[in-house]
Backbone as a ProteinNet text record, in pm:
[ID]
protein_1_A
[PRIMARY]
MSKTVTTVLGPVAPAELGVTDAHSHVWIEPVAGATPDAPVLNEEGPIVQELIRYRAAGGGAIVDCQPGGCGRNGRILPTLSRASHVHLIACTGFHRRLYYPPDAPLWQMSAAAAADLFIAELTDALRETKDTAEPVRAGFIKIAGEASLAETPRHLLEAAAAACRATGCAIEMHTEKGTAVEDFLPFFLDQGVAPQRLVFCHVDKRPDFAFHQTIAQSGAMLEYDTFFRPKYNPEQTVWPLLEKMIAAGLSNQVALATDMADSAMWSTFGGQPGMAAFITQIQARLAEWGLPTATIQALIGGNIANRLATATN
[TERTIARY]
-1119.5	-1141.8	-1024.8	-1001.9	-874.7	-921.4	-865.6	-839.4	-756.7	-843.4	-696.1	-717.2	-639.2	-660.5	-680.8	-795.5	-914.4	-837.1	-758	-690.1	-676.4	-729.3	-770.9	-818	-664.3	-724	-821.8	-825.1	-997.8	-822.1	-897.2	-790	-660.6	-669.9	-444.9	-447.2	-334.6	-327	-276.7	-220.4	-184.6	19.5	20.9	189.1	248.2	134.7	195.7	158.9	113.6	176.3	281.9	411.7	536.4	565	651.9	651.8	573.8	496.4	390.3	404.2	420.4	382.9	242	262.3	111.1	51.5	77.8	-70.5	59.8	-23.6	53.8	-75.2	-16.1	-111.2	-48	-95.5	-93.4	-141.9	-272	-369.4	-441.5	-474.3	-529.8	-493.6	-724.9	-694.5	-708.4	-776.3	-780.2	-947.5	-960.7	-1168.4	-1120	-1260.6	-1226.3	-1352.4	-1355.2	-1372.2	-1280	-1166.8	-1068.5	-1011.3	-972.3	-798.4	-700.7	-645.5	-528.5	-483.5	-432.6	-247.5	-342.2	-451.2	-441.1	-336.8	-309.7	-220.9	-248.1	-219.1	-278.9	-162.9	-186.5	-79.5	-191.4	-200.5	-286.7	-195.5	-93	-5.4	60.8	30.1	-29.3	117.8	231	376.6	429	449.8	563.2	525.3	367.7	319.9	392.4	315.2	345	523.1	562.8	721.2	800.6	691.5	826.1	724.7	576.5	625.9	663	714.2	804.6	918.1	978.1	1074.5	1105.8	889.9	896	929.2	837.2	899.7	1008.7	1064.1	1255	1282.9	1297.2	1360.9	1293	1153.4	1120.8	1066.5	919.9	826	634.2	602.5	510.8	379.9	353.2	232.1	249.8	137.8	94.3	-32.8	-103.6	-194.5	-191	-393.9	-359	-486.3	-387.2	-514.9	-592.2	-678.7	-749	-836.9	-950.3	-1119.5	-1154.5	-1296.2	-1368.8	-1332.8	-1465	-1530.8	-1424.4	-1274.3	-1210.2	-1004.8	-1046.8	-996.8	-923.1	-986.2	-961.3	-1049	-984.4	-999.3	-998.8	-1094.1	-999.8	-1073.9	-1114.9	-1121.7	-918.9	-885.7	-725.5	-647.6	-676.4	-576	-498	-607.3	-642.8	-509.9	-553.1	-428.5	-296.1	-315.5	-110.7	-95.4	-234.3	-144.6	-100.8	-151.7	-129.8	30.7	15.4	135.8	261.5	291.6	435.2	391.4	303.6	308.9	307.8	241.1	279.8	81.2	27.4	-68.5	-88	-215.8	-277.8	-402.1	-433.2	-536.6	-570.2	-756.4	-779.4	-913.8	-1004.7	-1051.3	-1213.6	-1280.3	-1351.8	-1373.1	-1426.5	-1442.3	-1411.5	-1428.3	-1365.7	-1204.2	-1173.9	-1134.9	-1168.1	-1007.9	-1107.4	-1212.5	-1206.7	-1268	-1297.8	-1175.8	-1021.4	-1048.7	-1070.7	-998.5	-1173.2	-1241.2	-1378.3	-1437.5	-1452.7	-1610.2	-1650.6	-1677	-1821.4	-1868.7	-1999.7	-2123.3	-2147.6	-2039.9	-1960.4	-2130.3	-2190.8	-2276.2	-2229.3	-2100.6	-2111.4	-2102.4	-2097.1	-2095.2	-2285.7	-2313.3	-2507.2	-2576.3	-2522.6	-2654.2	-2558.7	-2720.3	-2744	-2585.3	-2568.9	-2487.9	-2571.5	-2663.9	-2686	-2695.7	-2670.3	-2645.8	-2534.9	-2405.9	-2272.1	-2233.1	-2296.7	-2234.3	-2295.5	-2433.4	-2444.7	-2335.2	-2327.9	-2248.8	-2030	-2043.1	-1893.6	-1885.2	-2032.2	-2039.3	-2084.2	-2091.1	-2120.1	-2049.3	-1864.3	-1775.4	-1742.5	-1718.3	-1632.7	-1645.8	-1784.7	-1866.8	-1918.6	-1938.9	-1966	-1831.2	-1851.9	-1755.8	-1782.9	-1646.3	-1600.3	-1663.7	-1773.7	-1846.7	-1862.8	-1716.6	-1639.6	-1694.9	-1654.3	-1607.5	-1782.9	-1890.6	-1989.1	-2064.3	-2053.7	-2100	-2031	-1831.1	-1782.1	-1724.3	-1660.3	-1655	-1559.1	-1513.3	-1394.6	-1479.7	-1526.9	-1598.1	-1449	-1390	-1343.9	-1409.7	-1287.9	-1389.4	-1269.1	-1268.4	-1213.7	-1221.9	-1053.1	-994	-1051.3	-1091.9	-1066.5	-1086.4	-1133.5	-1173	-1132.3	-1010.5	-947.3	-1087.2	-1041.6	-1148	-1032.7	-1087.7	-991.7	-1044.4	-948.5	-955.3	-896	-1055.5	-962.3	-891.1	-922.1	-774.3	-866.4	-974.9	-1018.9	-1171.9	-1243.8	-1315.7	-1487.4	-1443.7	-1557.2	-1609.3	-1483.8	-1411.6	-1476.9	-1439.3	-1442.6	-1592.3	-1604.3	-1775.6	-1880.1	-1964.3	-1964.6	-2047.3	-2102.2	-2149.6	-2121.7	-2033.1	-1899.9	-1818.7	-1812.9	-1749	-1831.5	-1941.3	-2021.3	-2031.4	-2034.2	-2056.4	-1990.1	-1811.4	-1758.9	-1709.4	-1821.4	-1741.4	-1900	-1972.5	-2086.2	-2072.7	-1999.9	-1932.5	-1795.8	-1734.3	-1646.9	-1687.7	-1779.5	-1915	-1929.4	-2008.9	-2031.1	-1966.3	-1863.1	-1794.3	-1638.7	-1598.2	-1470.7	-1357.8	-1400.4	-1269	-1239.4	-1088.8	-1032.1	-1029.4	-1028.4	-993.5	-811.4	-891.9	-686.4	-765.3	-659.7	-797.4	-582.7	-626.1	-542.6	-652.7	-504.9	-531.9	-434.2	-432.4	-380.7	-283.8	-135.8	-24.4	-37.3	-141.7	-192.9	-217.5	-305.3	-409.7	-480.5	-644.3	-731.2	-755.3	-600.5	-624.7	-712.2	-607.2	-729.3	-867.2	-964.9	-1024.2	-1120	-1075.3	-1092.2	-1117.1	-996.5	-1004.4	-1136.4	-1136.4	-1300.4	-1409.1	-1419.6	-1533.5	-1508.4	-1412	-1501.8	-1492.2	-1449.5	-1471.1	-1617.5	-1697.5	-1793.7	-1880.8	-1844	-1896.7	-1908.3	-1824.9	-1808.8	-1701.3	-1606.9	-1543	-1416.7	-1356.5	-1275.9	-1124.1	-1041.8	-895.2	-816.2	-817.6	-722.3	-784	-914.2	-939.8	-920.1	-829.6	-845.2	-620	-612.6	-503	-481.6	-374.7	-384.2	-267.3	-287.5	-221.6	-150.2	-26.2	98.3	142.7	115.3	122	269.4	332.3	462.1	516.3	421.5	475.1	446.1	411.6	388.5	425.8	607.2	716.6	708.2	581.8	551.1	594.1	658.5	649.8	544.3	557.4	427.8	283.5	340.8	147.4	169.9	208.5	257.3	193.3	259.2	288.5	176.7	66.4	-56.6	-146.3	-77.9	-172.8	-164.7	-53.9	-58.6	-99.5	-67.2	-128.1	-315	-375.2	-527.7	-473.3	-457.1	-435.3	-474.6	-543.8	-502.7	-363.5	-336.3	-217.8	-220.9	-21.6	-1.7	79.8	103.1	145.6	246.8	396.4	419.6	509.7	570.9	537.7	666.9	694.3	791.7	927.2	918.1	1100.2	1142.4	1083.1	1178.8	1075.3	1102.7	1007.3	1145.3	1167.5	1303.8	1244.4	1158.9	1064.9	948.4	1004	978.3	1088.4	1239.7	1373.9	1292.1	1332.3	1276.5	1474.5	1566.2	1642.3	1674.9	1553	1588.7	1403.8	1336.7	1183.3	1163.5	1088.9	1061.9	1144.1	1274.5	1407.3	1424.1	1456.2	1399	1316	1164.8	1092.6	1088.7	1058.3	1047.8	1165.8	1286.6	1339.5	1354.6	1242.8	1226.5	1028.5	1002.8	841.3	918.5	1073.5	1100.8	1112	1204.1	1252.6	1180.1	1070	930.7	799.1	914.5	845.4	650.4	707.2	570.8	560.2	657.1	684.4	561.5	426.9	355.5	276.9	262.1	163	234.6	296.6	373.8	342.8	263.2	307.8	390.3	465.2	553.1	499.9	531.6	510.8	528.9	511.1	537.1	444.7	386.3	204.9	306.1	328.1	428.2	290.7	247.9	59	105.6	283.4	327.2	437.9	380.5	523.7	657.1	678.9	781.1	878.5	777.1	895.2	858.4	827	821.5	965.3	1076.6	1169.4	1135	999.4	1022	967.5	902.5	857.7	997.2	1102.5	1186.2	1263	1178.8	1199.6	1299.2	1211.3	1380.9	1212.6	1281.2	1393.8	1331.1	1127.3	1170.6	1046.4	949.9	946.8	964.2	1047.9	1221	1210.5	1247.2	1319.2	1248	1118.4	1093.1	1138.9	1198.4	1266.1	1439	1568.1	1703.9	1690.5	1666.6	1645.5	1596.1	1485	1389.3	1410.4	1366.4	1409.2	1585.1	1656.5	1833.5	1861.3	1823	1840.8	1828.9	1680.4	1608.3	1690.4	1773	1870.9	1955.1	2098.6	2095.4	2160.7	2013.2	1973.6	2026.8	2028	2048.4	1890.6	1871.2	1654.1	1659.6	1579.3	1526.1	1479.8	1454.3	1391.5	1214.7	1189	1011.7	985.3	1048.9	1020.7	1059.7	1158.3	1168.2	994.6	1016.5	912.3	797.8	792.4	599.1	587.4	736.4	765.4	726.7	754.1	665	665	597.3	457.4	344.1	400.6	335	227	270.2	184.2	37.2	31.5	-25.8	-107.5	-13.5	-145.8	-245.9	-193.6	-251.3	-385.1	-356.9	-448.5	-533.1	-540	-652	-712.1	-670	-708.2	-842.8	-878.1	-1075.4	-1108.7	-1172.9	-1171.9	-1284.5	-1294.5	-1320.5	-1355.5	-1507.9	-1549.9	-1475.2
51.4	59.8	81.4	-58.6	-58.3	-40.9	-67.1	-44.8	-149.6	-180.7	-309.4	-259.2	-246.5	-251.7	-466.8	-330.2	-514.1	-494.9	-629.3	-681.2	-833.4	-865.4	-952.9	-1110.5	-1096.8	-1240.5	-1132.4	-1053.4	-1033.5	-954.3	-873.8	-800.4	-786.4	-707	-661.5	-492.2	-505.1	-451.4	-384.4	-244.6	-155.3	-185.2	-166.1	-190.8	-309.9	-417.2	-580.5	-600.9	-482.2	-450.5	-501.5	-384.5	-340.4	-242.9	-243.6	-240.6	-191.6	-93.3	-74.7	8.4	-14.2	12.4	81.5	190.1	272.1	320.1	222.8	258.7	189.4	78.8	2	-117.9	-196	-319.6	-460.3	-526.8	-667.4	-787.2	-705.8	-849.2	-691.1	-697.1	-639.3	-709.3	-741.3	-870.9	-768.7	-832.4	-723.7	-745.3	-547.4	-525.2	-509.4	-556.3	-500.1	-446.1	-285.6	-167.5	-92	-160.1	-21.9	33.1	150.7	231.4	71	33	-74.6	-30.1	30.5	75.9	55	-19.5	-75.3	-135.2	-90.1	-157.4	-321.2	-476.8	-577.9	-635.6	-759	-815.6	-936.9	-1034.6	-1144.1	-1276.9	-1268.7	-1397.7	-1477	-1504.5	-1617.1	-1627.2	-1689	-1750.4	-1672.2	-1557.7	-1396.8	-1329.8	-1299.2	-1198.9	-1273.3	-1435.1	-1414.5	-1481.9	-1485.2	-1478	-1308.2	-1229.4	-1111.2	-1036.7	-1074.8	-1001.4	-1074.9	-1229.6	-1329.8	-1256.6	-1220.4	-1163.6	-1017.3	-936.5	-848.4	-815.4	-1012.1	-1008.9	-1060.6	-1089.9	-1151.3	-1045.2	-968.1	-771.5	-745.2	-733.1	-695.8	-619.6	-615.2	-540	-670.2	-573.2	-681.6	-630.3	-529.5	-466	-415.2	-414	-374.1	-299.7	-197.5	-115.7	-112.1	-225.2	-287.5	-160.7	-63.7	54.8	-40.2	-166.9	-218	-225.1	-47.7	-75.1	-202	-213.7	-255.6	-253.2	-349.4	-329.4	-219.9	-273.2	-252.6	-330.3	-421.8	-508.6	-610.5	-579.8	-632.7	-742.6	-878.3	-970.6	-1029.3	-995.8	-1049.1	-1188.4	-1210.4	-1353	-1456.6	-1355.8	-1421.8	-1327.1	-1233.6	-1234.4	-1252.1	-1360.8	-1437.5	-1550.8	-1565.1	-1679	-1659.9	-1532.7	-1448.6	-1421.1	-1377.8	-1311.9	-1446.5	-1531.7	-1629.1	-1772.6	-1698.3	-1776.7	-1757.5	-1553.1	-1520.6	-1469.6	-1449.4	-1427.4	-1228.2	-1221.3	-1063	-971.8	-845.7	-830.9	-768.6	-808.4	-754.5	-637.7	-583.9	-425.4	-376.2	-450.9	-445.2	-319.9	-284.7	-180.6	-166.1	-63.7	-88.1	145.7	154	311.1	305	388.8	417.2	450	346.1	464.7	570.3	567.5	700.7	611.9	639.8	633.5	533.6	642.4	469.4	411.4	318.5	216.8	114.3	91.3	92.2	64.5	5.3	-47.4	81.9	113.1	215.7	234.6	95.7	69.4	23.8	33.6	18.4	68.1	-29.3	85.8	197.6	179.4	267.6	382.7	463.8	592.9	615.2	520.8	540.7	562	503.1	464.9	645.5	591.5	728	800.9	892.8	874.4	686.5	774.4	650.3	539.1	452	382.8	334.3	413.6	431.4	403.6	457.7	478.2	349.3	328.4	159.4	53.9	117	-44.7	-88.7	119.3	94.2	56.7	71.3	14.6	-122.5	-184.4	-371.6	-406.3	-304.1	-382.1	-455.4	-284.4	-238.5	-330.7	-379.4	-434.1	-534.6	-531.7	-754.6	-778.4	-753.6	-807.6	-799.7	-810.3	-732.4	-830.2	-765.5	-824	-987.4	-969	-1085.4	-1205.9	-1152.8	-1255.5	-1285.1	-1239.5	-1246.2	-1379.9	-1432.2	-1549.1	-1700.6	-1684.7	-1682.4	-1779.5	-1945.9	-2004.3	-1871.7	-1799.8	-1698.6	-1482.2	-1497.9	-1371.4	-1234.1	-1131.4	-1030.3	-892.5	-840	-763.3	-581.5	-511.3	-444.6	-273.8	-264.5	-241.2	-62	7.7	153.8	162.4	305.1	359.7	450.3	356.9	439.2	523.4	624.9	695.3	743.6	795.7	914.3	990.7	1132.6	1281.1	1250.8	1334.7	1353.1	1557.6	1555.7	1698.7	1842.7	1811.4	1900.3	1764	1908.8	1927.1	1845.6	1966	1934.9	1864.9	1712	1734.5	1507.3	1542.8	1375.5	1368.5	1294.7	1201.4	1286	1398	1444.9	1320.1	1270.1	1115.7	1055.3	1024.6	912.4	982.9	1060.8	1152.6	1157.7	1175.6	1207.4	1085.4	912.4	841.1	807.3	833.4	801.1	858.7	996.9	1078.9	1027.3	902.8	886.7	741.3	739.6	528.4	541.3	666.6	710.1	785.4	855.4	869.6	777.5	614.6	614.9	479.1	456.2	343.6	378.4	492.8	542.4	486.8	430.1	348.9	542.5	458.9	588.4	615.6	777.7	755.5	761.1	731.6	698	853.3	886.4	967.9	974.5	949.9	956.1	1078.5	1159.6	1329.2	1247.8	1325.4	1418.6	1511.2	1447.2	1473.8	1608.2	1595.5	1690.5	1778.4	1779	1892.8	1960.7	1995.5	1994.8	2001.3	1976.6	1820.5	2033.2	2190.6	2258	2246.4	2151.3	2170	2080.7	2023.5	1792.1	1839.6	1881.6	1912.2	1985.8	2150.2	2150.2	2102.1	2007.1	1973.2	1802.8	1719.5	1667.8	1660.7	1816.3	1869.7	1887.3	1975	1998.6	1920.4	1801	1596.2	1605.8	1662.3	1580.4	1471.8	1485.3	1399.7	1458.3	1407.4	1449.2	1412.1	1545.7	1524.5	1462	1389.2	1287.8	1106.3	1210	1013.3	1027.6	1122.9	1142.7	1159	1045.9	1071.1	1139.9	1207.3	1274.9	1123.9	1124.2	1007.3	1089.3	1072.3	1073.3	1267.7	1320.4	1426.3	1546.4	1424.3	1472.2	1429.3	1492	1465	1716.4	1684.1	1818	1923.8	1899.5	1928.9	2097.7	2141.3	2255.2	2273.1	2261.8	2254.9	2336.5	2507.6	2528.2	2494	2390.7	2331.8	2157.2	2158.8	1965.7	2054.6	2164	2192.4	2296.3	2320.2	2368.8	2287.4	2163.6	2035.4	1899.2	1915.5	1890.8	1898.3	2096.8	2146.4	2085.2	2021.8	2106.7	1938.1	1833.2	1657.2	1580.3	1637.2	1586.5	1495.1	1355.2	1291.8	1330.1	1296.6	1271.2	1156.7	1154.1	1004	1025	960.2	978.2	949.1	865.6	701.1	735.4	856.4	914.4	794.4	890.5	742.3	663.8	591.6	515.9	561.9	655.3	736.2	889.2	830.4	860.9	963.2	979.3	1127.1	1227.5	1157.8	1316.5	1366.6	1270.7	1367.3	1359.8	1202	1240.4	1300.8	1328.6	1374.2	1505.2	1570.9	1718.5	1725.3	1607.6	1629.9	1631.9	1475.6	1389.4	1425.2	1374.4	1341.1	1526.8	1623.2	1730	1791.7	1711.9	1717.8	1655	1524	1490.4	1553.9	1575.6	1606	1769.6	1793.4	1912.7	1909.7	1843.3	1848.3	1726.6	1636.6	1636.8	1676.4	1813.1	1936.1	2025.4	2081.9	2111.2	2039	1915.4	1830.7	1779.8	1754.6	1712.2	1605.6	1518.4	1383.3	1268.3	1333.9	1217.9	1200	1301.1	1335.6	1324.1	1214.3	1127.1	1013.9	931.3	817.5	806.4	643.2	660.9	552.8	480.2	474.8	430	308.5	294.2	237.6	271.8	258.9	131.7	72.4	-46.2	-168.6	-3.7	-89.1	-140.3	-127.1	-129.3	-259.3	-381	-529.9	-557.1	-359	-317.8	-321.8	-294.9	-203.7	-335.1	-463.4	-565.1	-641.6	-703	-800.2	-897.6	-995.1	-1197.6	-1099.9	-1010.6	-1028.9	-929.4	-1013.2	-881.9	-739.6	-687.4	-582.1	-462.6	-402	-246.2	-212.9	-173.7	-211	-313.8	-353.4	-502.6	-365.6	-488	-390.4	-473.7	-513.8	-541.4	-388.8	-245.8	-212.3	-33.6	-74.2	-25.3	-32.8	-93.9	-120.9	-109.2	-180	-225.3	-77.8	77.4	183.3	241.4	269.2	383	432.6	196.8	280.3	274.3	218.5	258.4	400.5	411	571.8	617.4	651.8	754.8	700.6	540.3	544	575.7	620.4	713.5	795.9	837.5	1051.8	1055.4	949.9	908.7	977	974.9	971.3	929.5	943.8	863.8	730.7	627.2	507.3	498.2	606.8	584	661.3	746	982.9	786.3	662.7	588	502.3	426.5	362	429.9	538.6	587.3	602.6	662.7	687.9	613.4	413.6	397.9	312.6	287.5	251.3	224.1	284.8	334.2	429.3	598.6	658.2	569.4	489.8	455.6	377.1	292.8	214.6	249.1	391.3	433.8	546.6	523.1	599.4	530.2	428	278.4	255.7	188.7	165.8	158.6	118.3	171.3	92.4	163.2	103.3	-11.9	-90.5	-262.2	-187.5	-315	-324.2	-444.1
3486.9	3314.9	3168.3	3138	3078.7	2891.4	2843.1	2697.6	2643.4	2510.4	2426.9	2267.9	2123.7	1993.4	1999.9	1891.6	1802.8	1730.1	1728.6	1592.6	1558.9	1450.2	1421.4	1467.3	1556.8	1652.4	1765.7	1788.4	1939.4	1950.1	2085.4	2116.9	2163.4	2213.5	2260.3	2355.6	2419.8	2551	2441.1	2428.7	2324.3	2359.1	2478.3	2479.2	2454.9	2468.8	2422.6	2212.2	2175.7	1948.9	1991.3	2078.3	2036.6	1916.7	1862.9	1753.3	1652	1618.3	1543.4	1374.9	1243.6	1134	1136.3	1114.7	1178.8	1049.2	922	777.1	658.1	678.8	564.7	536.8	427.1	363.9	363.1	400.6	370	254.2	250.4	154.9	70.7	-136.8	-165.1	-285.9	-261.6	-427.6	-569.6	-665.9	-813.4	-764.3	-806.3	-823.9	-951.8	-999	-1198.8	-1155.7	-1240.4	-1219.4	-1157.1	-1069.4	-1072.4	-1134.1	-1136.1	-1146.8	-1159.7	-1413.1	-1361.7	-1300	-1276.4	-1195.9	-1021.4	-989.2	-836.1	-770.9	-633.8	-621.7	-573.5	-633.3	-578.5	-583.3	-392.3	-323.6	-316.2	-350.5	-283	-327	-277.3	-217.8	-136.1	-90.7	29.3	61.5	3.5	-6.2	58.2	-30.6	-70.9	56.4	108.2	216.4	336.1	369.6	507.7	561.6	422.4	436.9	479.3	363.5	468.2	542.5	661.5	726.9	870.5	819	894	891	793.3	859.2	885.2	870.3	982.1	1113.9	1160.5	1284.8	1354.5	1250.5	1308.2	1291.1	1211.2	1280.6	1376.5	1488.8	1601.3	1559.2	1429.4	1437.7	1524.1	1561.9	1652.6	1623.7	1529.2	1448.7	1344.9	1258.7	1167.8	1189.9	1083.7	1107.6	936.2	889.5	768	775.8	619.8	594.2	429.6	381.4	363	387.8	322.2	412.8	339.2	333.2	230.3	95.6	31.6	-104.4	-251.4	-148.3	-205.9	-232.8	-208.3	-196.7	-128	-2.1	113.1	157.2	216.3	220	384.3	472.5	623.9	593.7	554.2	589.7	618.5	510.6	482.3	659.5	687.6	750.8	881.8	938.1	1088	1062.6	932.8	860.9	876.5	757.8	800.4	919.8	1051	1164.7	1226.5	1241.8	1330.5	1261.9	1119.8	1006.6	1055.4	1085.1	1064.3	1250.9	1372.8	1455.8	1485.2	1357.8	1387.5	1429.6	1471.6	1519.5	1423.3	1378.8	1212.9	1278.1	1286.8	1282.1	1146.3	1132.4	926.8	988.4	913.2	922.4	847.4	858.2	799.6	738.6	644	536.8	400.7	373.6	234.5	190	85.7	2.9	-67.7	-191.6	-286.2	-359	-416.6	-565.9	-654.2	-687.1	-796.7	-804.6	-667.6	-684.7	-584.9	-612.3	-642.9	-812.1	-839.3	-1017	-990.1	-1079.2	-1046.5	-1013.6	-1027.6	-967.3	-815.8	-749.4	-547.8	-496.6	-406.3	-359.6	-350.5	-184.1	-90.5	-206	-224.2	-278.5	-243.2	-318.1	-314.4	-227.5	-55.4	41.7	130.9	146.9	277.5	346.7	449	523.6	637.7	651.6	819.3	796.4	603.5	662.1	667.9	532.3	542.3	718	795	923.3	986.4	970.5	1009.2	1018.9	827.4	818.2	898.5	921	977.2	1043.5	1139.4	1346.5	1396.2	1251.3	1267.9	1187.3	1144.2	1085.1	1248.1	1298.2	1443.7	1554.1	1541.7	1693.5	1702.5	1555.8	1507.6	1359.6	1257.9	1172.9	1081.2	1054.2	879	806.2	701.4	504.2	552.2	471	438	552.6	617.8	763.3	857.7	833.7	900.7	902.4	824.6	817.1	837.3	882.3	859.3	1015.8	1024.9	1132.3	1276.1	1164.1	1236.5	1158.1	1238.2	1208.7	1305.1	1215.2	1275.2	1270.3	1388.9	1365	1292.6	1218.7	1240.5	1324.5	1389.1	1522.5	1450.8	1342.1	1304.6	1278.3	1206.5	1010.7	990.9	892.3	764.5	678.9	639.7	535.9	435.3	308.4	128.3	191.7	192.7	182	-24	-60	-165.6	-175	-297.7	-245.9	-236.8	-229.5	-109.9	-57.2	103.3	134.1	18.1	-55.5	-151	-222.1	-231.3	-369.2	-259.7	-127.1	-135	-14.2	-80.9	-75	123.7	164.3	262.4	281.7	270.5	296.5	394.3	337.5	366.7	497	516.3	586.4	698	700.6	808.1	876.3	818.5	789.8	917.2	875.5	958.4	1118.1	1128.3	1267.4	1323	1200.6	1375	1421.3	1337.8	1392	1497.7	1436.6	1588.7	1653.1	1702.9	1763.4	1854.1	1777.5	1900.4	1920.8	1851.9	1896.6	2037.6	1986.8	2004	1980.4	1822	1734.4	1648.2	1678.8	1588.2	1461	1310.3	1207.3	1180.5	1109.2	961.2	827.5	835.1	710.9	599.3	457.7	417	341	344.4	243.7	125.7	69	-49.6	-77.7	-46.8	62.6	116.8	203	303.6	312.7	156.3	116.9	238	197.4	316.5	411.5	456.4	602.4	748.3	640.9	769.6	773.3	652.5	634.6	711.4	670.8	752.4	837.7	942.1	1122.8	1130.6	1103.7	1211.2	1121.3	1016.7	943.4	1115	1157.4	1173.3	1334.9	1414.3	1504.8	1525.5	1413.5	1449.8	1398.3	1417.4	1348.4	1521	1623.5	1716.4	1744.7	1680.6	1668.9	1793	1889.5	1972.6	1862.3	1831	1749.7	1841.6	1983.9	1967	1868.3	1897.8	1736.8	1569	1573.2	1424.6	1398.6	1321.9	1250	1099.6	1098.2	969.9	882.9	773.7	734.2	530.6	547.5	416.5	477.5	564.9	615.5	522.9	573.8	580.6	440.3	290.9	163.3	223.8	289.3	279.8	422.6	380.2	515.3	569.7	585.6	665.4	800.9	827.8	1012.2	1049.3	1076.5	1131.3	1098.1	1012.6	956.1	1033	1020.3	1199.3	1291	1270.9	1469.7	1470.7	1443.8	1469.8	1455.2	1337.1	1344.4	1512.7	1525.8	1582.8	1793.1	1724.8	1944.7	1880.8	1773.7	1829	1854.7	1937.6	1948.2	1862.8	1698	1570.2	1586	1539.8	1555.9	1338.2	1345.9	1198.9	1128.7	1111	1011.6	905.4	917.6	767.1	805.8	660.5	552.6	465.5	414.8	299.1	281.4	361.9	408.1	305.9	244.5	107.4	-48.2	12.7	-164.4	-240	-253.9	-313.7	-391.8	-425.6	-530.9	-423.6	-291	-210.6	-115.6	-139.5	-111.2	59.1	75.4	235.9	309.5	266.2	400.8	399.5	258.7	306.6	366.4	319.8	367.7	494.3	462.4	651.4	774.1	681.6	814.5	939.5	849.7	890.9	951.7	945.2	974.7	1112.7	1135.1	1189.4	1323.9	1367	1400.8	1465.1	1332.7	1459.1	1559	1497.5	1508.8	1701.5	1672.8	1910.6	1923.2	1862.8	1849.7	2008.6	1886.3	2007.8	2066	2106	2201.9	2152.7	2125.6	2001.9	1967.6	1932.6	1968.8	2017.6	2101.1	2085.7	1996	1901.8	1838.3	1677.6	1620.6	1543.1	1521.7	1438.3	1428.2	1291.8	1273.7	1199.1	1083.5	922	897.4	697.6	588.6	545.3	377.8	486.1	392.9	179.8	218.2	138	41.9	63	-105.3	-226.9	-298.7	-394.6	-315.8	-458.7	-387.3	-401.4	-551.6	-554.2	-402.2	-307.5	-164.3	-138.8	-123.6	-79.5	-88.4	23	-56.3	-101.4	-35	-88.8	-220	-265.9	-415.7	-461.6	-389	-532	-488.6	-427.2	-420.1	-348.2	-255.7	-152.8	-86.4	39.6	138.1	187.8	220.7	228.7	380	508.3	634.6	687.5	670.7	799.6	814.6	649.2	700.3	787.4	849.4	957	1053.1	1102.2	1261.2	1158.1	1098.8	1020.6	967	944.3	887.4	966.3	1001.3	1071.5	1229.7	1275.8	1391.4	1432.9	1387.4	1363.7	1417	1257.7	1265.5	1379.1	1431.3	1588.1	1664.8	1661.4	1745.1	1836.9	1612.3	1609.2	1665.3	1680.5	1679.2	1858.1	1895.3	2047.7	2150	2072.4	2165.2	2235	2288.9	2420.7	2390.2	2467.3	2475.4	2466.8	2555.2	2536.4	2419.9	2346.1	2294.9	2142.6	2075.9	2019	1997.9	2112.4	2089.4	2073.7	2172.5	2124.6	1913.4	1886.3	1638.4	1643.2	1674.7	1665.6	1677	1747.1	1767	1905.8	2021.6	2099.5	2121.8	1971.7	1939.2	1936.2	1791.3	1756.8	1822.9	1867.7	1960.1	1990.4	2105	2261.8	2107.1	2014.8	2000.3	1888.8	1895.6	1838.7	1959.7	2089.1	2160.9	2231.4	2224.7	2319.2	2458.2	2477.1	2636.8	2631.2	2736.2	2738.2	2873.5	2941.5	3082.7	3092.6
[MASK]
+++++++++++++++++++++++++++++++++++++++++++++++++++++++++++++++++++++++++++++++++++++++++++++++++++++++++++++++++++++++++++++++++++++++++++++++++++++++++++++++++++++++++++++++++++++++++++++++++++++++++++++++++++++++++++++++++++++++++++++++++++++++++++++++++++++++++++++++++++++++++++++++++++++++++++++++++++++++++

């Protein structure tokens, strides 16, 4: 039985994705009633050009972490992918509540109803593409934790766990700077989710090596993405942390990303460093360290591709 990753254009073998940004955003529509400072990325021309630059630098795929109801538009994703020749992996699931209208139905659903929704988007089509000429399937489950397990909607966590169990699809979880991962991990284990199906995001904002080592040794994956955020002092935090994880033999439990939800980070919107910096700066620095090619390829694509892959007949 082979494994494939579900992209917006269909299934792709993990190895064919190539260099893959494990957590970013390629399209976010404005949402009425959401927090006023919610990010917006909805200009097709500059977005396509940014993706083309990423592809030209050597990029192959991007994991798009914008779930439904808070700015996702699955109808445009195939167009962006075809125009740029970049594989895009869409998601189902939920984000933080502040990115939704106050009356968004997601928060009132039962756990069973939310699970049915997530499963349908993974196995059939994203809601907004269901009745279109080109249905698009989600390739993973993106969820968002608050500062504690108690503050995070339990019914939606249960729904994500149920969808994971039913489909085998991975869960990528936004964390508030790595907070409460010690609680979220056992919650999912108690829900019957294998740690090999979990990816905890933004945890490099909590550069405690012992913590990272423990989570990695559990089988869960850690996603690092603060390389281009000066306020988190990446030279003193994420880069040394990554060195320690590699030295400890845990590089296969780490996925690298850029999380470029802010247009100020996109070169085609006049910002810096641009999506191509994932290759020209992050990959280039790993090469300067003299790491084996296989280790570099795992960190910048192979690890996340294998985690997102599910069995196909």
